[in-house]
Amino acid sequence: VAGAGLRLPGELAPGLAFSDIPSKGLEAWDAIPGWGKAQFLLFAGLIEFHDELFFSRRGTHYMRGGTPGKNMVPGLYDPLGFSKNRSEEAKARGRESEIKNGRLAMIGVAGLYFAATIPGSV
């Protein structure tokens, strides 16, 4: 979306408009203030911590035979209930696809990092 030139209106932080954020990967990350980065990481960490806590109390952890990709945070995955009538096989296929997409996203972020830090590497 940012590569296409679409930007949110307003400010990301006081004195920093969304339109001022560069559209190139790591340059955009570097332009975000430290507290903004901390909020990203804290939110992701809280989701992970919540999942670990719920898996230990409500079900089987995915490392001990539970369902990989099953999110235990209520309402986070499907807040509007679009998948409530899907079969378990369809849900499992969707979880597997989501895990694969996440792995590809990690490879993409690694590619952005290497392209930005090692000239001519990508």
PDB file of C-alpha atoms in Angstrom, residues 14-120:
ATOM      1  CA  PRO A  14       3.487  14.514  17.206  1.00  0.00           C
ATOM      2  CA  GLY A  15       5.321  16.295  14.410  1.00  0.00           C
ATOM      3  CA  LEU A  16       5.581  13.162  12.206  1.00  0.00           C
ATOM      4  CA  ALA A  17       2.894  12.847   9.528  1.00  0.00           C
ATOM      5  CA  PHE A  18       2.176   9.506   7.877  1.00  0.00           C
ATOM      6  CA  SER A  19       3.123  11.122   4.563  1.00  0.00           C
ATOM      7  CA  ASP A  20       6.633  11.798   5.943  1.00  0.00           C
ATOM      8  CA  ILE A  21       7.354   8.086   6.454  1.00  0.00           C
ATOM      9  CA  PRO A  22       9.543   6.680   3.623  1.00  0.00           C
ATOM     10  CA  SER A  23       8.071   3.850   1.566  1.00  0.00           C
ATOM     11  CA  LYS A  24      11.209   1.692   1.640  1.00  0.00           C
ATOM     12  CA  GLY A  25      11.301  -1.103   4.230  1.00  0.00           C
ATOM     13  CA  LEU A  26      13.967  -0.378   6.807  1.00  0.00           C
ATOM     14  CA  GLU A  27      13.916   3.360   6.132  1.00  0.00           C
ATOM     15  CA  ALA A  28      10.278   3.363   7.226  1.00  0.00           C
ATOM     16  CA  TRP A  29      11.123   1.401  10.385  1.00  0.00           C
ATOM     17  CA  ASP A  30      13.982   3.789  11.172  1.00  0.00           C
ATOM     18  CA  ALA A  31      11.646   6.788  10.794  1.00  0.00           C
ATOM     19  CA  ILE A  32       9.272   5.500  13.495  1.00  0.00           C
ATOM     20  CA  PRO A  33      10.016   6.937  16.948  1.00  0.00           C
ATOM     21  CA  GLY A  34      11.366   4.536  19.576  1.00  0.00           C
ATOM     22  CA  TRP A  35       8.149   4.480  21.583  1.00  0.00           C
ATOM     23  CA  GLY A  36       6.229   3.525  18.437  1.00  0.00           C
ATOM     24  CA  LYS A  37       8.542   0.574  17.867  1.00  0.00           C
ATOM     25  CA  ALA A  38       8.138  -0.383  21.523  1.00  0.00           C
ATOM     26  CA  GLN A  39       4.337  -0.357  21.099  1.00  0.00           C
ATOM     27  CA  PHE A  40       4.564  -2.704  18.092  1.00  0.00           C
ATOM     28  CA  LEU A  41       6.779  -5.134  19.968  1.00  0.00           C
ATOM     29  CA  LEU A  42       4.789  -4.893  23.210  1.00  0.00           C
ATOM     30  CA  PHE A  43       1.495  -5.611  21.437  1.00  0.00           C
ATOM     31  CA  ALA A  44       2.944  -8.624  19.609  1.00  0.00           C
ATOM     32  CA  GLY A  45       4.531  -9.825  22.853  1.00  0.00           C
ATOM     33  CA  LEU A  46       1.242  -9.513  24.740  1.00  0.00           C
ATOM     34  CA  ILE A  47      -0.555 -11.588  22.115  1.00  0.00           C
ATOM     35  CA  GLU A  48       2.131 -14.271  22.336  1.00  0.00           C
ATOM     36  CA  PHE A  49       2.117 -14.210  26.151  1.00  0.00           C
ATOM     37  CA  HIS A  50      -1.685 -14.457  26.195  1.00  0.00           C
ATOM     38  CA  ASP A  51      -1.595 -17.442  23.844  1.00  0.00           C
ATOM     39  CA  GLU A  52       1.028 -19.200  25.958  1.00  0.00           C
ATOM     40  CA  LEU A  53      -0.986 -18.548  29.122  1.00  0.00           C
ATOM     41  CA  PHE A  54      -4.250 -19.807  27.605  1.00  0.00           C
ATOM     42  CA  PHE A  55      -2.634 -22.874  26.033  1.00  0.00           C
ATOM     43  CA  SER A  56      -1.206 -23.862  29.387  1.00  0.00           C
ATOM     44  CA  ARG A  57      -4.581 -23.570  31.132  1.00  0.00           C
ATOM     45  CA  ARG A  58      -7.261 -24.296  28.523  1.00  0.00           C
ATOM     46  CA  GLY A  59      -5.813 -26.775  26.099  1.00  0.00           C
ATOM     47  CA  THR A  60      -2.842 -28.618  24.777  1.00  0.00           C
ATOM     48  CA  HIS A  61       0.139 -26.495  23.772  1.00  0.00           C
ATOM     49  CA  TYR A  62       1.096 -26.837  20.102  1.00  0.00           C
ATOM     50  CA  MET A  63       4.554 -28.069  21.149  1.00  0.00           C
ATOM     51  CA  ARG A  64       2.882 -30.902  23.083  1.00  0.00           C
ATOM     52  CA  GLY A  65       0.501 -32.156  20.403  1.00  0.00           C
ATOM     53  CA  GLY A  66      -1.966 -29.260  20.227  1.00  0.00           C
ATOM     54  CA  THR A  67      -3.139 -27.468  17.099  1.00  0.00           C
ATOM     55  CA  PRO A  68      -0.423 -25.337  15.459  1.00  0.00           C
ATOM     56  CA  GLY A  69      -1.659 -21.924  14.368  1.00  0.00           C
ATOM     57  CA  LYS A  70      -4.712 -21.941  16.622  1.00  0.00           C
ATOM     58  CA  ASN A  71      -4.961 -18.539  18.257  1.00  0.00           C
ATOM     59  CA  MET A  72      -6.345 -18.535  21.800  1.00  0.00           C
ATOM     60  CA  VAL A  73      -6.946 -14.763  22.029  1.00  0.00           C
ATOM     61  CA  PRO A  74     -10.761 -14.413  21.907  1.00  0.00           C
ATOM     62  CA  GLY A  75     -12.002 -12.420  18.913  1.00  0.00           C
ATOM     63  CA  LEU A  76      -8.569 -11.708  17.461  1.00  0.00           C
ATOM     64  CA  TYR A  77      -8.594 -14.164  14.571  1.00  0.00           C
ATOM     65  CA  ASP A  78     -12.201 -13.890  13.416  1.00  0.00           C
ATOM     66  CA  PRO A  79     -14.048 -11.080  15.219  1.00  0.00           C
ATOM     67  CA  LEU A  80     -16.996 -11.098  12.768  1.00  0.00           C
ATOM     68  CA  GLY A  81     -17.464 -14.874  12.836  1.00  0.00           C
ATOM     69  CA  PHE A  82     -16.891 -15.561   9.132  1.00  0.00           C
ATOM     70  CA  SER A  83     -15.313 -18.966   9.792  1.00  0.00           C
ATOM     71  CA  LYS A  84     -17.714 -20.241  12.472  1.00  0.00           C
ATOM     72  CA  ASN A  85     -19.503 -22.514   9.972  1.00  0.00           C
ATOM     73  CA  ARG A  86     -16.318 -23.858   8.352  1.00  0.00           C
ATOM     74  CA  SER A  87     -15.439 -27.502   8.769  1.00  0.00           C
ATOM     75  CA  GLU A  88     -12.499 -28.530  10.927  1.00  0.00           C
ATOM     76  CA  GLU A  89     -10.661 -29.634   7.775  1.00  0.00           C
ATOM     77  CA  ALA A  90     -11.133 -26.193   6.196  1.00  0.00           C
ATOM     78  CA  LYS A  91      -9.955 -24.500   9.401  1.00  0.00           C
ATOM     79  CA  ALA A  92      -6.887 -26.754   9.523  1.00  0.00           C
ATOM     80  CA  ARG A  93      -6.106 -25.963   5.874  1.00  0.00           C
ATOM     81  CA  GLY A  94      -6.492 -22.239   6.624  1.00  0.00           C
ATOM     82  CA  ARG A  95      -4.172 -22.469   9.646  1.00  0.00           C
ATOM     83  CA  GLU A  96      -1.582 -24.318   7.589  1.00  0.00           C
ATOM     84  CA  SER A  97      -1.785 -21.657   4.861  1.00  0.00           C
ATOM     85  CA  GLU A  98      -1.418 -18.905   7.457  1.00  0.00           C
ATOM     86  CA  ILE A  99       1.690 -20.542   8.933  1.00  0.00           C
ATOM     87  CA  LYS A 100       3.203 -20.843   5.445  1.00  0.00           C
ATOM     88  CA  ASN A 101       2.351 -17.195   4.676  1.00  0.00           C
ATOM     89  CA  GLY A 102       4.016 -16.170   7.939  1.00  0.00           C
ATOM     90  CA  ARG A 103       7.158 -18.068   6.999  1.00  0.00           C
ATOM     91  CA  LEU A 104       7.234 -16.373   3.596  1.00  0.00           C
ATOM     92  CA  ALA A 105       6.747 -12.990   5.259  1.00  0.00           C
ATOM     93  CA  MET A 106       9.762 -13.676   7.490  1.00  0.00           C
ATOM     94  CA  ILE A 107      11.831 -14.502   4.401  1.00  0.00           C
ATOM     95  CA  GLY A 108      10.600 -11.278   2.781  1.00  0.00           C
ATOM     96  CA  VAL A 109      11.557  -9.193   5.799  1.00  0.00           C
ATOM     97  CA  ALA A 110      14.977 -10.856   5.838  1.00  0.00           C
ATOM     98  CA  GLY A 111      15.328  -9.942   2.140  1.00  0.00           C
ATOM     99  CA  LEU A 112      14.443  -6.317   2.922  1.00  0.00           C
ATOM    100  CA  TYR A 113      16.998  -6.274   5.701  1.00  0.00           C
ATOM    101  CA  PHE A 114      19.805  -7.735   3.595  1.00  0.00           C
ATOM    102  CA  ALA A 115      18.997  -5.500   0.627  1.00  0.00           C
ATOM    103  CA  ALA A 116      19.197  -2.452   2.874  1.00  0.00           C
ATOM    104  CA  THR A 117      22.347  -3.422   4.759  1.00  0.00           C
ATOM    105  CA  ILE A 118      24.482  -5.326   2.221  1.00  0.00           C
ATOM    106  CA  PRO A 119      24.725  -3.503  -1.124  1.00  0.00           C
ATOM    107  CA  GLY A 120      24.194  -5.805  -4.127  1.00  0.00           C
TER     108      GLY A 120
END
